[in-house]
Every structure is written in C-alpha cells, then in structure tokens.
C-alpha cells in the first residue's frame, strides 16, 4: 500500500527565506507526483505536476524535483512571501487515471512579515 | 471561466441521517472525483467518475456512493451518517480521464459536513 509522508508537518520562516518542503513515498512505481496548496477552509490549488519520467518542474518561484528511485520529492520555494502561507500537500498517482491520488499529510507553512 | 462548484458549502446533520452533496465541474470537464479530508486521516480518495461511469473507488464502506449525470455534474451520497463522517468533502474535475501535464485536477472549495 502506497504511503506518502511529508516533513516537516509545520514550518515557520521569516519573509525572504528560501525553503524546502519534503515528500517521501514508499512505492516507487508511481505515474506522477503533484504538489498542491490549500488555504484555510478552501479547496486545493495544483502547483506543479511531475511525470515519473521527469526530474523537475518549475513555476515562478517554485521548483519541484522528483527522485523516483529513492521515493522522494522536494518543493523549493524561493524568496518566500507572507502570501505563501498555506498548507502544501504532495500526492502521487499510481496509474495514468490520475484522479486516484494518495496524499501526504501536508506541511503547514507560515511566512512571517 | 467558472471553477468547480460544490453545494452546499456547509451543512449539519445528525447521526443516522443521510446527505447528498453536489458538484458541478468546470464546463467541458468530463472527469469528476471526490475526496474526504479529515484532521485524522487527511485526504482520502472516495471515487472517480468519467462519462457517467465509476472508474475507481477508494476504500470506503458502501454507505458512500455517488453518480454522475450526462452533463458531467456529480453527486455523492452518504447514508446512515456516523460521527466520523464529519469532514470536508472535496470534488475535483479534469478535462479527460487520463493524466497529462495540462490535464491537471481542479478542486472545488468543498462541502463541510458536521455530524452531531
């Protein structure tokens, strides 16, 4: 059974810092990995999707990497801003019917002004 | 372009009752999936529908059911509610059934169910 773990569970940093969020998964036979952002009381916003054949994806100040063989992904946020405060979730898909995602528990990020 | 719309946003039920939640996907999206989010278990996959057919189902009891209509709108139903069913129920839609870089899931804001 696929299990996804995110470390740390919570993180508080001052504005401007670069930070790394970690995601690990137990079964390397994934089809893709996604990072999402969730604001309090809201739904999820997809940030980045990495196919299993890819090593990384970038969008603005966000960069996600994937090491499938070791079962790890990292989300790098450059020059953090208070507006980045949210819960970040990673999720893996085991087949190309990518709606059936297994999620990690999330990292709750607070960026202080 | 309207996003994924879920109704109702909030509802309170008592144990033993049943509830129906509705999801309207983004126009043109034919794939709809449902997730349950609780503080203890996190986000868990419930089921996925594409072209009115259930394609995948998560590990939930038979009290949880769903369906999709010809216009791609979806409903999920929970019968004989239990306290543990209190959760945020999230619906997500996608253009097609299969995954590609541009075919990402778009989530709605959720329906928060409280069971007393």
Tab-separated table of C-alpha atoms in Angstrom:
chain	number	residue	atom	x	y	z
A	1	UNK	CA	0.000	0.000	0.000
A	2	UNK	CA	1.385	3.369	-1.030
A	3	UNK	CA	2.128	5.726	1.861
A	4	UNK	CA	3.121	9.349	1.461
A	5	UNK	CA	4.881	11.277	4.223
A	6	UNK	CA	5.625	14.974	4.407
A	7	UNK	CA	8.249	16.515	6.653
A	8	UNK	CA	8.090	18.856	8.448
A	9	UNK	CA	4.429	18.943	9.462
A	10	UNK	CA	4.712	22.656	10.190
A	11	UNK	CA	7.228	25.338	9.353
A	12	UNK	CA	7.518	28.998	10.286
A	13	UNK	CA	10.044	31.207	8.498
A	14	UNK	CA	10.714	34.920	8.120
A	15	UNK	CA	9.842	36.576	4.856
A	16	UNK	CA	12.503	36.307	2.167
A	17	UNK	CA	13.890	32.923	3.132
A	18	UNK	CA	14.329	30.125	0.646
A	19	UNK	CA	12.787	26.917	1.919
A	20	UNK	CA	12.424	23.256	1.061
A	21	UNK	CA	9.457	21.025	1.745
A	22	UNK	CA	9.947	17.286	1.651
A	23	UNK	CA	7.742	14.460	0.457
A	24	UNK	CA	8.518	10.750	0.504
A	25	UNK	CA	6.578	7.780	-0.810
A	26	UNK	CA	7.003	4.085	-0.144
A	27	UNK	CA	6.265	2.592	-3.579
A	28	UNK	CA	8.407	3.982	-6.386
A	29	UNK	CA	6.023	2.678	-9.056
A	30	UNK	CA	4.254	5.994	-9.457
A	31	UNK	CA	2.883	7.570	-12.589
A	32	UNK	CA	3.244	11.163	-11.471
A	33	UNK	CA	3.549	13.376	-8.412
A	34	UNK	CA	1.747	16.622	-7.783
A	35	UNK	CA	2.177	19.436	-5.323
A	36	UNK	CA	-0.896	21.305	-4.159
A	37	UNK	CA	-1.536	24.308	-1.987
A	38	UNK	CA	-4.517	24.577	0.363
A	39	UNK	CA	-5.576	27.783	2.060
A	40	UNK	CA	-7.644	27.517	5.264
A	41	UNK	CA	-11.190	26.382	4.568
A	42	UNK	CA	-10.547	26.229	0.854
A	43	UNK	CA	-10.022	23.606	-1.787
A	44	UNK	CA	-6.708	22.618	-3.318
A	45	UNK	CA	-4.786	24.502	-5.962
A	46	UNK	CA	-2.461	22.491	-8.176
A	47	UNK	CA	1.047	23.975	-8.181
A	48	UNK	CA	3.216	21.554	-10.109
A	49	UNK	CA	2.843	18.140	-11.704
A	50	UNK	CA	5.885	15.972	-12.381
A	51	UNK	CA	5.561	12.944	-14.596
A	52	UNK	CA	7.525	9.874	-13.494
A	53	UNK	CA	9.899	10.320	-16.433
A	54	UNK	CA	10.729	13.898	-15.402
A	55	UNK	CA	13.209	15.103	-12.816
A	56	UNK	CA	11.799	18.525	-12.045
A	57	UNK	CA	9.250	21.182	-12.857
A	58	UNK	CA	9.399	24.925	-12.304
A	59	UNK	CA	6.747	27.585	-11.999
A	60	UNK	CA	7.798	31.057	-10.966
A	61	UNK	CA	9.404	30.899	-7.532
A	62	UNK	CA	8.513	27.222	-7.163
A	63	UNK	CA	10.651	24.286	-8.185
A	64	UNK	CA	9.724	20.672	-7.583
A	65	UNK	CA	12.106	17.778	-8.034
A	66	UNK	CA	11.419	14.069	-8.205
A	67	UNK	CA	13.733	11.156	-7.442
A	68	UNK	CA	11.502	8.205	-8.135
A	69	UNK	CA	14.047	5.540	-7.304
A	70	UNK	CA	14.542	6.876	-3.793
A	71	UNK	CA	10.888	7.732	-3.331
A	72	UNK	CA	11.423	11.435	-2.710
A	73	UNK	CA	10.266	14.788	-3.941
A	74	UNK	CA	11.104	18.278	-2.770
A	75	UNK	CA	9.314	21.559	-3.278
A	76	UNK	CA	11.642	24.539	-3.235
A	77	UNK	CA	10.144	27.970	-2.619
A	78	UNK	CA	12.433	30.882	-3.343
A	79	UNK	CA	12.216	34.245	-1.607
A	80	UNK	CA	9.188	33.317	0.493
A	81	UNK	CA	6.401	35.846	0.997
A	82	UNK	CA	3.585	36.092	3.570
A	83	UNK	CA	1.170	35.191	0.781
A	84	UNK	CA	2.866	31.803	0.544
A	85	UNK	CA	1.427	30.897	3.950
A	86	UNK	CA	-0.739	27.831	3.409
A	87	UNK	CA	-0.669	24.058	3.700
A	88	UNK	CA	1.312	22.321	0.990
A	89	UNK	CA	0.361	18.792	0.025
A	90	UNK	CA	2.068	16.303	-2.212
A	91	UNK	CA	0.182	13.478	-3.890
A	92	UNK	CA	1.184	10.532	-6.030
A	93	UNK	CA	-0.738	8.707	-8.708
A	94	UNK	CA	-0.070	5.058	-9.406
A	95	UNK	CA	-1.619	4.965	-12.851
A	96	UNK	CA	-2.483	7.274	-15.675
A	97	UNK	CA	-6.047	7.572	-14.434
A	98	UNK	CA	-4.628	10.353	-12.354
A	99	UNK	CA	-7.650	11.214	-10.291
A	100	UNK	CA	-6.892	8.468	-7.766
A	101	UNK	CA	-4.265	10.257	-5.728
A	102	UNK	CA	-2.607	9.265	-2.476
A	103	UNK	CA	-1.861	12.363	-0.425
A	104	UNK	CA	0.665	13.157	2.236
A	105	UNK	CA	-0.388	14.789	5.479
A	106	UNK	CA	0.813	18.201	4.365
A	107	UNK	CA	3.236	20.834	5.592
A	108	UNK	CA	1.653	23.895	7.192
A	109	UNK	CA	3.795	26.871	6.221
A	110	UNK	CA	3.715	30.285	7.846
A	111	UNK	CA	5.821	33.083	6.418
A	112	UNK	CA	6.171	35.961	8.862
A	113	UNK	CA	6.492	39.549	7.613
B	1	UNK	CA	-14.487	30.544	-16.720
B	2	UNK	CA	-16.293	29.253	-13.647
B	3	UNK	CA	-14.445	26.844	-11.404
B	4	UNK	CA	-15.656	23.684	-9.735
B	5	UNK	CA	-18.805	24.467	-7.755
B	6	UNK	CA	-19.825	22.458	-4.736
B	7	UNK	CA	-23.091	22.771	-2.873
B	8	UNK	CA	-23.925	23.106	-0.111
B	9	UNK	CA	-20.795	24.658	1.385
B	10	UNK	CA	-21.748	23.861	4.946
B	11	UNK	CA	-24.268	21.510	6.450
B	12	UNK	CA	-25.090	19.924	9.773
B	13	UNK	CA	-26.732	16.542	10.098
B	14	UNK	CA	-27.424	14.134	12.917
B	15	UNK	CA	-26.341	10.527	13.218
B	16	UNK	CA	-28.418	8.142	11.154
B	17	UNK	CA	-29.461	10.727	8.592
B	18	UNK	CA	-28.323	10.733	5.017
B	19	UNK	CA	-26.781	13.521	2.973
B	20	UNK	CA	-26.335	14.345	-0.702
B	21	UNK	CA	-23.563	16.627	-1.901
B	22	UNK	CA	-23.416	18.142	-5.366
B	23	UNK	CA	-20.519	19.024	-7.639
B	24	UNK	CA	-20.613	20.937	-10.901
B	25	UNK	CA	-17.326	20.559	-12.786
B	26	UNK	CA	-15.673	23.127	-14.965
B	27	UNK	CA	-17.505	23.404	-18.249
B	28	UNK	CA	-16.173	20.773	-20.644
B	29	UNK	CA	-14.603	18.653	-17.925
B	30	UNK	CA	-15.899	15.105	-18.020
B	31	UNK	CA	-13.963	13.509	-15.173
B	32	UNK	CA	-15.045	14.105	-11.587
B	33	UNK	CA	-13.513	12.691	-8.439
B	34	UNK	CA	-14.369	13.005	-4.756
B	35	UNK	CA	-12.113	13.157	-1.725
B	36	UNK	CA	-12.734	13.196	2.014
B	37	UNK	CA	-10.498	15.344	4.208
B	38	UNK	CA	-10.376	14.873	7.976
B	39	UNK	CA	-7.819	16.017	10.565
B	40	UNK	CA	-7.020	12.427	11.481
B	41	UNK	CA	-6.876	10.679	8.113
B	42	UNK	CA	-6.009	13.583	5.838
B	43	UNK	CA	-7.169	13.488	2.240
B	44	UNK	CA	-8.544	10.169	1.064
B	45	UNK	CA	-9.855	9.214	-2.361
B	46	UNK	CA	-13.531	8.277	-2.465
B	47	UNK	CA	-14.379	7.672	-6.113
B	48	UNK	CA	-13.966	8.880	-9.659
B	49	UNK	CA	-16.489	9.182	-12.457
B	50	UNK	CA	-15.965	9.625	-16.161
B	51	UNK	CA	-18.750	9.681	-18.729
B	52	UNK	CA	-21.284	8.615	-16.096
B	53	UNK	CA	-19.263	5.516	-15.162
B	54	UNK	CA	-17.452	4.933	-11.901
B	55	UNK	CA	-13.823	4.303	-12.857
B	56	UNK	CA	-12.174	3.920	-9.466
B	57	UNK	CA	-13.337	3.587	-5.888
B	58	UNK	CA	-11.451	4.134	-2.674
B	59	UNK	CA	-11.575	2.085	0.484
B	60	UNK	CA	-14.820	3.371	1.956
B	61	UNK	CA	-17.892	1.461	3.144
B	62	UNK	CA	-20.920	1.027	0.941
B	63	UNK	CA	-22.674	3.864	2.784
B	64	UNK	CA	-20.716	6.146	0.489
B	65	UNK	CA	-21.999	6.239	-3.052
B	66	UNK	CA	-22.001	8.562	-5.995
B	67	UNK	CA	-23.145	9.101	-9.500
B	68	UNK	CA	-22.510	11.301	-12.489
B	69	UNK	CA	-25.081	12.734	-14.831
B	70	UNK	CA	-24.927	13.201	-18.578
B	71	UNK	CA	-23.949	16.852	-18.121
B	72	UNK	CA	-20.952	15.685	-16.012
B	73	UNK	CA	-22.415	17.027	-12.775
B	74	UNK	CA	-21.878	14.622	-9.932
B	75	UNK	CA	-23.472	13.856	-6.608
B	76	UNK	CA	-22.249	11.832	-3.694
B	77	UNK	CA	-24.453	10.376	-1.019
B	78	UNK	CA	-23.666	9.189	2.475
B	79	UNK	CA	-26.336	7.148	4.213
B	80	UNK	CA	-26.712	6.330	7.904
B	81	UNK	CA	-24.336	9.081	8.929
B	82	UNK	CA	-21.805	8.461	11.680
B	83	UNK	CA	-19.889	10.995	13.760
B	84	UNK	CA	-16.717	10.007	11.910
B	85	UNK	CA	-18.203	11.149	8.626
B	86	UNK	CA	-17.699	14.751	9.709
B	87	UNK	CA	-15.262	16.057	7.149
B	88	UNK	CA	-14.567	18.402	4.278
B	89	UNK	CA	-15.693	16.687	1.082
B	90	UNK	CA	-13.796	17.892	-1.942
B	91	UNK	CA	-14.743	17.447	-5.555
B	92	UNK	CA	-12.254	17.796	-8.388
B	93	UNK	CA	-12.684	17.817	-12.128
B	94	UNK	CA	-10.418	17.150	-15.038
B	95	UNK	CA	-10.815	17.532	-18.765
B	96	UNK	CA	-10.281	13.870	-19.563
B	97	UNK	CA	-9.858	10.586	-17.789
B	98	UNK	CA	-6.119	10.254	-18.324
B	99	UNK	CA	-3.330	12.374	-16.975
B	100	UNK	CA	-1.138	14.739	-18.886
B	101	UNK	CA	0.781	17.809	-17.939
B	102	UNK	CA	-2.049	20.077	-18.991
B	103	UNK	CA	-4.775	17.864	-17.672
B	104	UNK	CA	-4.481	18.716	-14.014
B	105	UNK	CA	-7.142	18.347	-11.381
B	106	UNK	CA	-9.082	21.457	-10.373
B	107	UNK	CA	-10.632	21.275	-6.934
B	108	UNK	CA	-13.744	22.937	-5.613
B	109	UNK	CA	-13.903	24.715	-2.252
B	110	UNK	CA	-15.554	21.720	-0.629
B	111	UNK	CA	-18.644	20.894	1.378
B	112	UNK	CA	-18.061	20.861	5.109
B	113	UNK	CA	-20.260	18.266	6.764
B	114	UNK	CA	-20.731	18.170	10.518
B	115	UNK	CA	-22.482	15.150	12.005
B	116	UNK	CA	-23.884	15.608	15.521
